[in-house]
PDB file of C-alpha atoms in Angstrom:
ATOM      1  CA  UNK A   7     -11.914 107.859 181.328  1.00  0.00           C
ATOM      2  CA  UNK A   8      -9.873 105.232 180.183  1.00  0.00           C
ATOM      3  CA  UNK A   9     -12.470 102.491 182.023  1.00  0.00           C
ATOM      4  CA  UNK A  10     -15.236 104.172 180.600  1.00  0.00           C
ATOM      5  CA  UNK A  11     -13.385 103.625 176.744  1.00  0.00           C
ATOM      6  CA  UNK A  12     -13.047 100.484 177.502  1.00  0.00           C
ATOM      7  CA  UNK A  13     -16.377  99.516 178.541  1.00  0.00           C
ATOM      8  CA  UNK A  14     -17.512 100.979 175.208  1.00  0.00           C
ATOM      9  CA  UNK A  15     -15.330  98.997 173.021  1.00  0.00           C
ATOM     10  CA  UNK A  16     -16.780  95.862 174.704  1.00  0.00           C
ATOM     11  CA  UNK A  17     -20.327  97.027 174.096  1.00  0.00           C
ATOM     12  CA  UNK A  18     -19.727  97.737 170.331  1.00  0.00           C
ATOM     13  CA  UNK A  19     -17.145  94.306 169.390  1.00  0.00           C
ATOM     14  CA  UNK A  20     -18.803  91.860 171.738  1.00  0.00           C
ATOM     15  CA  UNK A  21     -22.125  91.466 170.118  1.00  0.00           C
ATOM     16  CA  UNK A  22     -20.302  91.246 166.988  1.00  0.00           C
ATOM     17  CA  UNK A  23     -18.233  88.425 167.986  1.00  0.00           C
ATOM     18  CA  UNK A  24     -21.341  86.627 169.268  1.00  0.00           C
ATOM     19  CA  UNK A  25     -22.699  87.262 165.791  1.00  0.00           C
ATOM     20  CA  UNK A  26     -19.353  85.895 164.109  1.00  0.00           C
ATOM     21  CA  UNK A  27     -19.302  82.720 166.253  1.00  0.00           C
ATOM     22  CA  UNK A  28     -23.338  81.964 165.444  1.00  0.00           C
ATOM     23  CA  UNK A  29     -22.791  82.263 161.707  1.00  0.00           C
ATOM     24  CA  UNK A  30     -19.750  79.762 161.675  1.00  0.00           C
ATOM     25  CA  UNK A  31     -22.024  77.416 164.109  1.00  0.00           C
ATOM     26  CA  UNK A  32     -24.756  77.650 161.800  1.00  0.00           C
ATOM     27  CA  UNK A  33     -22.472  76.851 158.659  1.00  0.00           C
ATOM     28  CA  UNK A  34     -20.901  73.836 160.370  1.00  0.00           C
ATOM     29  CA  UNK A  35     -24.284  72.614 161.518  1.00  0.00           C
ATOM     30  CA  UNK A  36     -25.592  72.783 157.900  1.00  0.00           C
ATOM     31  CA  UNK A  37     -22.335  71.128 156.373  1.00  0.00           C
ATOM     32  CA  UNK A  38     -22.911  68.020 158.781  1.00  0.00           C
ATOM     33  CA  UNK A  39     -27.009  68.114 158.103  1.00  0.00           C
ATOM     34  CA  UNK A  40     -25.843  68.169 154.195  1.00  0.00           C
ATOM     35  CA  UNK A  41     -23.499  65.343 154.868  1.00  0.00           C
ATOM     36  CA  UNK A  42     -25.183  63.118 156.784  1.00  0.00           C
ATOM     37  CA  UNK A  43     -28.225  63.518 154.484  1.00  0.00           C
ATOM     38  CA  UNK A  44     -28.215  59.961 152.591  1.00  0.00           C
ATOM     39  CA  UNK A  45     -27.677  58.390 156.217  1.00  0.00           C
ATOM     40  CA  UNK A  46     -31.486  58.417 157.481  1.00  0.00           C
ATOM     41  CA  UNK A  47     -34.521  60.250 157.662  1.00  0.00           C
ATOM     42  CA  UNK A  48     -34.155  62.739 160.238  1.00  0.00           C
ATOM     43  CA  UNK A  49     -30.499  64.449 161.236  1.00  0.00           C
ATOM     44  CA  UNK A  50     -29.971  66.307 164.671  1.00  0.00           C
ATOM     45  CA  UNK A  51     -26.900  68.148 165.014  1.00  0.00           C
ATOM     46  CA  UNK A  52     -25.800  69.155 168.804  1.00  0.00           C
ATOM     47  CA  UNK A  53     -22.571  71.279 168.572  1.00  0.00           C
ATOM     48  CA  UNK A  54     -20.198  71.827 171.366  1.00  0.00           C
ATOM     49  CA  UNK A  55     -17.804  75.505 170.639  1.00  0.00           C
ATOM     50  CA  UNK A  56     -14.290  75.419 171.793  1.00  0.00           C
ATOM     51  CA  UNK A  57     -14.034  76.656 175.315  1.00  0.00           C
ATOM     52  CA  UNK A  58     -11.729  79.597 174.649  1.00  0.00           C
ATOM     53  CA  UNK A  59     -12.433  82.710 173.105  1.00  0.00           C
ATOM     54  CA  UNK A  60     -11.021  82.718 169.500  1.00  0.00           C
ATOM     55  CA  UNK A  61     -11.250  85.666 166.960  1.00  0.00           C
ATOM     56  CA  UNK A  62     -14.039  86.358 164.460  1.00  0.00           C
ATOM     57  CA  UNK A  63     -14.118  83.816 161.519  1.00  0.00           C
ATOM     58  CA  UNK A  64     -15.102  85.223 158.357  1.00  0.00           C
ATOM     59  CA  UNK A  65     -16.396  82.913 155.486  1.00  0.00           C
ATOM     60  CA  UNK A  66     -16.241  79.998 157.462  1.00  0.00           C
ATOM     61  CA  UNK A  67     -15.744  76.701 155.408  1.00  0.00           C
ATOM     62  CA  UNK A  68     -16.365  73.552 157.157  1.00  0.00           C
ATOM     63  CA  UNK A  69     -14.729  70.199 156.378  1.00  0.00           C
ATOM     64  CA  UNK A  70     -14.094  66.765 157.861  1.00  0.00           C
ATOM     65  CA  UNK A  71     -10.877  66.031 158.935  1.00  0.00           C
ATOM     66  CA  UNK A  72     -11.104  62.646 158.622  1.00  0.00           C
ATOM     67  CA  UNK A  73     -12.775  61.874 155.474  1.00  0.00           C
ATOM     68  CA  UNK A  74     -12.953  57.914 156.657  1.00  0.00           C
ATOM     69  CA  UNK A  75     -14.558  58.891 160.161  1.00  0.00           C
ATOM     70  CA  UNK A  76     -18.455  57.632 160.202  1.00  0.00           C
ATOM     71  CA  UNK A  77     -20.952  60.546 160.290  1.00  0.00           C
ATOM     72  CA  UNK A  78     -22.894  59.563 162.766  1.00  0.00           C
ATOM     73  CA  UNK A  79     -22.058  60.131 167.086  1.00  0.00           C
ATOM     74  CA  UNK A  80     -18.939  62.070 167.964  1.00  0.00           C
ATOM     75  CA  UNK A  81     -17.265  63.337 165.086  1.00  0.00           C
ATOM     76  CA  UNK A  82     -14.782  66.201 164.984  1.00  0.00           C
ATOM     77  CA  UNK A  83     -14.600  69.249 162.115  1.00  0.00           C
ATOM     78  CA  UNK A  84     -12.665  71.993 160.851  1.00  0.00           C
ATOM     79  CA  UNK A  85     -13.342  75.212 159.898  1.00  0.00           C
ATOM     80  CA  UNK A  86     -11.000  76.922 157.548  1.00  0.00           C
ATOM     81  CA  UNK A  87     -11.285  80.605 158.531  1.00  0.00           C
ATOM     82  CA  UNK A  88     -11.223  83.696 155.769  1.00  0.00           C
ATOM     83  CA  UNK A  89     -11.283  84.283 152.061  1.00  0.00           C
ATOM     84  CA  UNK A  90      -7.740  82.432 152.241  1.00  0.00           C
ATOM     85  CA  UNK A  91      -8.126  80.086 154.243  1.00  0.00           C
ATOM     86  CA  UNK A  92      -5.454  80.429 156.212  1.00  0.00           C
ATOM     87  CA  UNK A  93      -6.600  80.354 159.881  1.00  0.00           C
ATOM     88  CA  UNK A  94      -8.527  77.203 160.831  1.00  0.00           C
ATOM     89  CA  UNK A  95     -10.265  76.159 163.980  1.00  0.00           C
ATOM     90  CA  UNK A  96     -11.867  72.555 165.255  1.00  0.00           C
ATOM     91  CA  UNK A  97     -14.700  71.721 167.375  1.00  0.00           C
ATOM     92  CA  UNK A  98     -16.579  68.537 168.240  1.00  0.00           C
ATOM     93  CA  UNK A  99     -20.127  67.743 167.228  1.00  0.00           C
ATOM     94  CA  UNK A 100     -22.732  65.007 167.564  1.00  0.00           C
ATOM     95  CA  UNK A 101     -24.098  63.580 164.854  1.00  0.00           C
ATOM     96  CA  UNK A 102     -27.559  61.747 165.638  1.00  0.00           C
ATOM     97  CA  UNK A 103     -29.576  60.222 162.591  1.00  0.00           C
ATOM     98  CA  UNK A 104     -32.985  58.459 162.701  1.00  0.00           C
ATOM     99  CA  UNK A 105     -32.885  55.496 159.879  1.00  0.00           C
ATOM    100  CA  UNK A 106     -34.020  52.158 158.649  1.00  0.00           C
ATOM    101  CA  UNK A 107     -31.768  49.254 159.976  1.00  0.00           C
ATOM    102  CA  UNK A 108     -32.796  45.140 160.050  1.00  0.00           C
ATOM    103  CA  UNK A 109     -33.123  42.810 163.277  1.00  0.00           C
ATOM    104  CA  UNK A 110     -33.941  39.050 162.226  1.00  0.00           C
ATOM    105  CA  UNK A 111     -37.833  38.199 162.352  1.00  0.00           C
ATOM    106  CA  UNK A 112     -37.219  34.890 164.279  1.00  0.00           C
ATOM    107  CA  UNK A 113     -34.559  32.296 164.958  1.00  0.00           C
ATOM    108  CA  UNK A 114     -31.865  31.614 162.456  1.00  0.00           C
ATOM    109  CA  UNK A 115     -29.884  28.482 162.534  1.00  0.00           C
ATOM    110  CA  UNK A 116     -26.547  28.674 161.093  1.00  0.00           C
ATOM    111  CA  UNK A 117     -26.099  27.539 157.754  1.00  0.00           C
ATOM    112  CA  UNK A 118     -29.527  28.985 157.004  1.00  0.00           C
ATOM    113  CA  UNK A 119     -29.768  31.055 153.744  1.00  0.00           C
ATOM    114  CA  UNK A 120     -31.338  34.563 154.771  1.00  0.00           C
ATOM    115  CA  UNK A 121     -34.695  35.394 152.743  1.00  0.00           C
ATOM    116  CA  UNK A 122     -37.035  38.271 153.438  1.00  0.00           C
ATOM    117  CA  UNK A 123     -39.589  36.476 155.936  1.00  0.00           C
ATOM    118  CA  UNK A 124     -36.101  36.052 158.374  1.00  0.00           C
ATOM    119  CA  UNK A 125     -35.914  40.297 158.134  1.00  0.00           C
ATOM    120  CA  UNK A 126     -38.177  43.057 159.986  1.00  0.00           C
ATOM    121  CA  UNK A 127     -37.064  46.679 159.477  1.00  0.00           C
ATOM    122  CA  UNK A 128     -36.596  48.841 162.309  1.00  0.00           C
ATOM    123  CA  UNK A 129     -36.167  52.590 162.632  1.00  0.00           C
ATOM    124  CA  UNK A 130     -34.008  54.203 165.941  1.00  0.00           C
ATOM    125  CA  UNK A 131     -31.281  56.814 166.252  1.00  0.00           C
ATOM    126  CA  UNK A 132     -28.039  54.728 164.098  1.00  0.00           C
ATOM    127  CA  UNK A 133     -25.472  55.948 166.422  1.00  0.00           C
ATOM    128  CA  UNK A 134     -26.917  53.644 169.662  1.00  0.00           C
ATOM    129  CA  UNK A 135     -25.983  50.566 167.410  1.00  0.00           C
ATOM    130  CA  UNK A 136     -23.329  48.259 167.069  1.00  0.00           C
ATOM    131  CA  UNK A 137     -20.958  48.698 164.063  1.00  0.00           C
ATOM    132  CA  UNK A 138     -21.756  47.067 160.704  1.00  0.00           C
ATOM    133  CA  UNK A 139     -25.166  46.574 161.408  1.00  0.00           C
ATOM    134  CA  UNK A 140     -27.113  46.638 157.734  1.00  0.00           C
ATOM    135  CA  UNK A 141     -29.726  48.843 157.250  1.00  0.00           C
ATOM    136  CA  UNK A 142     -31.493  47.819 153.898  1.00  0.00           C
ATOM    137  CA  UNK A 143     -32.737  44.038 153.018  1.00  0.00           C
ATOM    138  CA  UNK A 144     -30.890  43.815 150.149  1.00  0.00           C
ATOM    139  CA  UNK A 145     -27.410  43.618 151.968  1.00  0.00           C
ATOM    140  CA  UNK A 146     -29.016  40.437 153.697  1.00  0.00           C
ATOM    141  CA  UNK A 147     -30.844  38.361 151.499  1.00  0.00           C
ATOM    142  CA  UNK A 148     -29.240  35.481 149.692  1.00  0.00           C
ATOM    143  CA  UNK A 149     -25.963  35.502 152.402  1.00  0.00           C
ATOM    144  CA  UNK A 150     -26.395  32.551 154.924  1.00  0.00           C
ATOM    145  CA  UNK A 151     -26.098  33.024 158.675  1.00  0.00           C
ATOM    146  CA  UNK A 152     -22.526  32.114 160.288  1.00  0.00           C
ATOM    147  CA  UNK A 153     -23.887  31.710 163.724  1.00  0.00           C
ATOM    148  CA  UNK A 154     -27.163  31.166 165.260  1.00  0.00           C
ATOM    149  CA  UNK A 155     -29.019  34.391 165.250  1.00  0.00           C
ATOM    150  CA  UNK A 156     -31.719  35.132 167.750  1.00  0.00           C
ATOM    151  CA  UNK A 157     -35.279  36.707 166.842  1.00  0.00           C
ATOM    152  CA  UNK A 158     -34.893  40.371 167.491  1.00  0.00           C
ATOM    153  CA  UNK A 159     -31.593  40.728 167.281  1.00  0.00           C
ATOM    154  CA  UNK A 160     -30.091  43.688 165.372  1.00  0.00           C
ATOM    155  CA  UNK A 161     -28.490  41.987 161.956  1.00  0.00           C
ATOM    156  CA  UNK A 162     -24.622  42.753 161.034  1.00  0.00           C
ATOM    157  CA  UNK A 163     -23.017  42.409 158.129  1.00  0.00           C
ATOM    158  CA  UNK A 164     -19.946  40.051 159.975  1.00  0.00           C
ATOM    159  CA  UNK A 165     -23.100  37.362 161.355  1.00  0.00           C
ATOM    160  CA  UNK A 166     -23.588  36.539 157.571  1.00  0.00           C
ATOM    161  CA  UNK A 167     -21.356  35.548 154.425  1.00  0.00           C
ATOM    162  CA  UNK A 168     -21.862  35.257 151.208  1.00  0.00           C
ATOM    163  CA  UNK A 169     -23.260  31.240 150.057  1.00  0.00           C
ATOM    164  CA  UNK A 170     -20.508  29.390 148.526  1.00  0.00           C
ATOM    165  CA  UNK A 171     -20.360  28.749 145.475  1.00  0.00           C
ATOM    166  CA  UNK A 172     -16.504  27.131 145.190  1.00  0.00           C
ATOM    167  CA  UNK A 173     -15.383  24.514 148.248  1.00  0.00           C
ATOM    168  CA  UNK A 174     -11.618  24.262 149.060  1.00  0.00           C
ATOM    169  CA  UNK A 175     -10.305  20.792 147.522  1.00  0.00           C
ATOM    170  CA  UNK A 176     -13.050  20.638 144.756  1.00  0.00           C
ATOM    171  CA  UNK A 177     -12.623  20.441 140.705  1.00  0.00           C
ATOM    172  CA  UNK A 178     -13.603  23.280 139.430  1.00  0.00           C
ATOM    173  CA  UNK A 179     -13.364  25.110 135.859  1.00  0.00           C
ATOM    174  CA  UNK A 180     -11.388  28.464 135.381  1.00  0.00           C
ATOM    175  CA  UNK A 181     -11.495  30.438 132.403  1.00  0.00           C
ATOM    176  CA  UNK A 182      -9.533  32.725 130.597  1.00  0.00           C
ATOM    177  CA  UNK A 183     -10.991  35.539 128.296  1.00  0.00           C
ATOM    178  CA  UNK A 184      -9.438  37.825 126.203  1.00  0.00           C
ATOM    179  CA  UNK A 185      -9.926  39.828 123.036  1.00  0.00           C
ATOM    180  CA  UNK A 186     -11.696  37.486 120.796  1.00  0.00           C
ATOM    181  CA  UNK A 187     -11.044  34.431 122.565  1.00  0.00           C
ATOM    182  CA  UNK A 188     -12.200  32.205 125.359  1.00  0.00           C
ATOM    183  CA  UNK A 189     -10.228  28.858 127.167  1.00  0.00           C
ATOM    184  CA  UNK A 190     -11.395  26.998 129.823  1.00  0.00           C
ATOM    185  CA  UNK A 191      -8.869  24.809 132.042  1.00  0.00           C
ATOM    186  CA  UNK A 192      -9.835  22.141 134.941  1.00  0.00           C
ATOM    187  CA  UNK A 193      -8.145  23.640 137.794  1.00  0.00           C
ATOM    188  CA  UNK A 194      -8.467  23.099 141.909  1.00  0.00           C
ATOM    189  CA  UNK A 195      -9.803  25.313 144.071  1.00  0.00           C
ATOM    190  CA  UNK A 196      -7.194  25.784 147.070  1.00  0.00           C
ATOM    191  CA  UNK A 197      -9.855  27.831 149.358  1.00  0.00           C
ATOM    192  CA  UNK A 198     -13.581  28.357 149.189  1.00  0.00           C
ATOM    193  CA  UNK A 199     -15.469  31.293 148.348  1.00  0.00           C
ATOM    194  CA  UNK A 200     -18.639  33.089 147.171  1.00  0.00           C
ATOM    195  CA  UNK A 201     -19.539  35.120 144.329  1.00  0.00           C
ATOM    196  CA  UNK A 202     -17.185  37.430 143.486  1.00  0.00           C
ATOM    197  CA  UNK A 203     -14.106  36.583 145.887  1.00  0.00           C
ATOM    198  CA  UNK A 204     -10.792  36.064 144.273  1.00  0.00           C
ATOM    199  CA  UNK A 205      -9.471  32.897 145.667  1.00  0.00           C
ATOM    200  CA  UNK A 206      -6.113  30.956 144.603  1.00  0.00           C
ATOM    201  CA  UNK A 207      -6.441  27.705 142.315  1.00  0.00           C
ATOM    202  CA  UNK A 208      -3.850  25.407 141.353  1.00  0.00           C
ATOM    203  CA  UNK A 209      -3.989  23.868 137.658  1.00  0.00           C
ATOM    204  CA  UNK A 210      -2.426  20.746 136.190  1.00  0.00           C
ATOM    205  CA  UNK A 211       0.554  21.830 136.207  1.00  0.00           C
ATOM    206  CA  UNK A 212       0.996  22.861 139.894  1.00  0.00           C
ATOM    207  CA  UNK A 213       0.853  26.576 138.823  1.00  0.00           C
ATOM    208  CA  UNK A 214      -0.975  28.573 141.238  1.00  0.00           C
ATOM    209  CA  UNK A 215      -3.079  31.489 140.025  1.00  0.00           C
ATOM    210  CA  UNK A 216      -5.661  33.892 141.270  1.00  0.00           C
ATOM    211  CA  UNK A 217      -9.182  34.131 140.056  1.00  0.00           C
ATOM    212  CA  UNK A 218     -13.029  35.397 140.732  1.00  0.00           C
ATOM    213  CA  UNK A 219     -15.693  33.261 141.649  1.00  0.00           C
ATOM    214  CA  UNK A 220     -18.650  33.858 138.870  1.00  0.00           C
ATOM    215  CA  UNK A 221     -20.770  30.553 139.425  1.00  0.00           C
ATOM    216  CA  UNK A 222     -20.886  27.414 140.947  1.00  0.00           C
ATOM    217  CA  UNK A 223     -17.421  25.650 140.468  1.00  0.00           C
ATOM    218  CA  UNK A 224     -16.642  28.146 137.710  1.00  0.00           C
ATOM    219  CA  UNK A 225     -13.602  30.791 138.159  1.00  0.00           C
ATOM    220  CA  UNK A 226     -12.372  33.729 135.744  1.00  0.00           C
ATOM    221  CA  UNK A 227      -8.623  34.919 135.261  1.00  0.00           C
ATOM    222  CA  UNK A 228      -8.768  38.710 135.289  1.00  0.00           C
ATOM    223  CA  UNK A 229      -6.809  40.177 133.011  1.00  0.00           C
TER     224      UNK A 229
END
């Protein structure tokens, strides 16, 4: 008798469970699809459930534990379980999105200053390739190539830098701005840099400050 109780209870809470475990699935798959969104044009999700058997999970709420962890390949998430919140569980997941990325269009010497006709745009699943590679031609033109680049070659953002505006050793003019007013100093430059770096100048006086490149051989003081 007692078998034949028991056989029942599976029958009724089993397909239940099942039920329980497909509706947290389907939440985390939809939080990663949501997530991953703005990373390409098509998103496939491939989940892989904990091993052991864990209790229902009511209102599951997904979330990345890792908020810094790309969203694309392995990635791991949580699931808080319950209106409180107050049981969680974690499984693994991968992540696959089809997107735009760039490879060059032909040779690149280094030293060369990137324009469009060097780019070709590409489209393949973004978790086969290497890290920092760029994915719109924007983040490329105008930055010069640090090494020679061969034609075809998938383009990351550590091959280029930006073009230098500022050499290290050269005379350059640094200005100070504040409410209503404007100075300008001679200055020199103590390390190169681009548009936008902060680099370390030295003025007349041998005082050393830092400032941001805005134009060739001229610096700003932020304030």
């Amino acid at each position: 008798m007692a078998l034949a109780l028991a056989l029942v209870a599976a029958s009724l809470f089993a397909p239940q469970a099942r039920a329980d475990d497909q509706a947290m699935l389907e939440s985390v798959r939809q939080f990663l699809e949501d997530q991953a969104s703005s990373l390409g044009d098509e998103i496939e999700v491939t989940l892989h459930p904990p091993a052991a058997k864990f209790p229902a999970c009511p209102s599951p709420r997904p979330f990345l534990p890792n908020d810094s962890q790309p969203l694309i390949g392995r990635v791991s998430v949580g699931v808080q379980c319950g209106e409180q919140g107050r049981r969680t569980r974690f499984l693994q997941a991968e992540v696959s999105v089809i997107g735009a990325y760039l490879e060059t269009a032909r040779d690149v010497a280094a030293g060369e200053t990137i324009t469009r006709d060097h780019l070709v745009i590409r489209h393949g699943n973004l978790a086969r390739l290497p890290r920092q590679t760029l994915r719109e031609a924007g983040q490329a033109i105008g930055r010069v190539a640090m090494r020679p680049l061969s034609e075809g070659q998938v383009l990351r953002g550590y091959q280029l830098r930006k073009p230098r505006l500022v050499q290290r050793g050269e005379a350059v003019t640094l200005e100070a701005r504040g409410s209503g007013f404007r100075v300008t100093r001679p200055a020199e430059a103590l390390a190169p840099g681009g548009r936008g770096d902060r680099i370390r100048v030295r003025l007349d006086n041998r005082e050393i400050l830092h400032a941001r490149v805005v134009g060739e051989r001229r610096l700003v003081v932020d304030n």
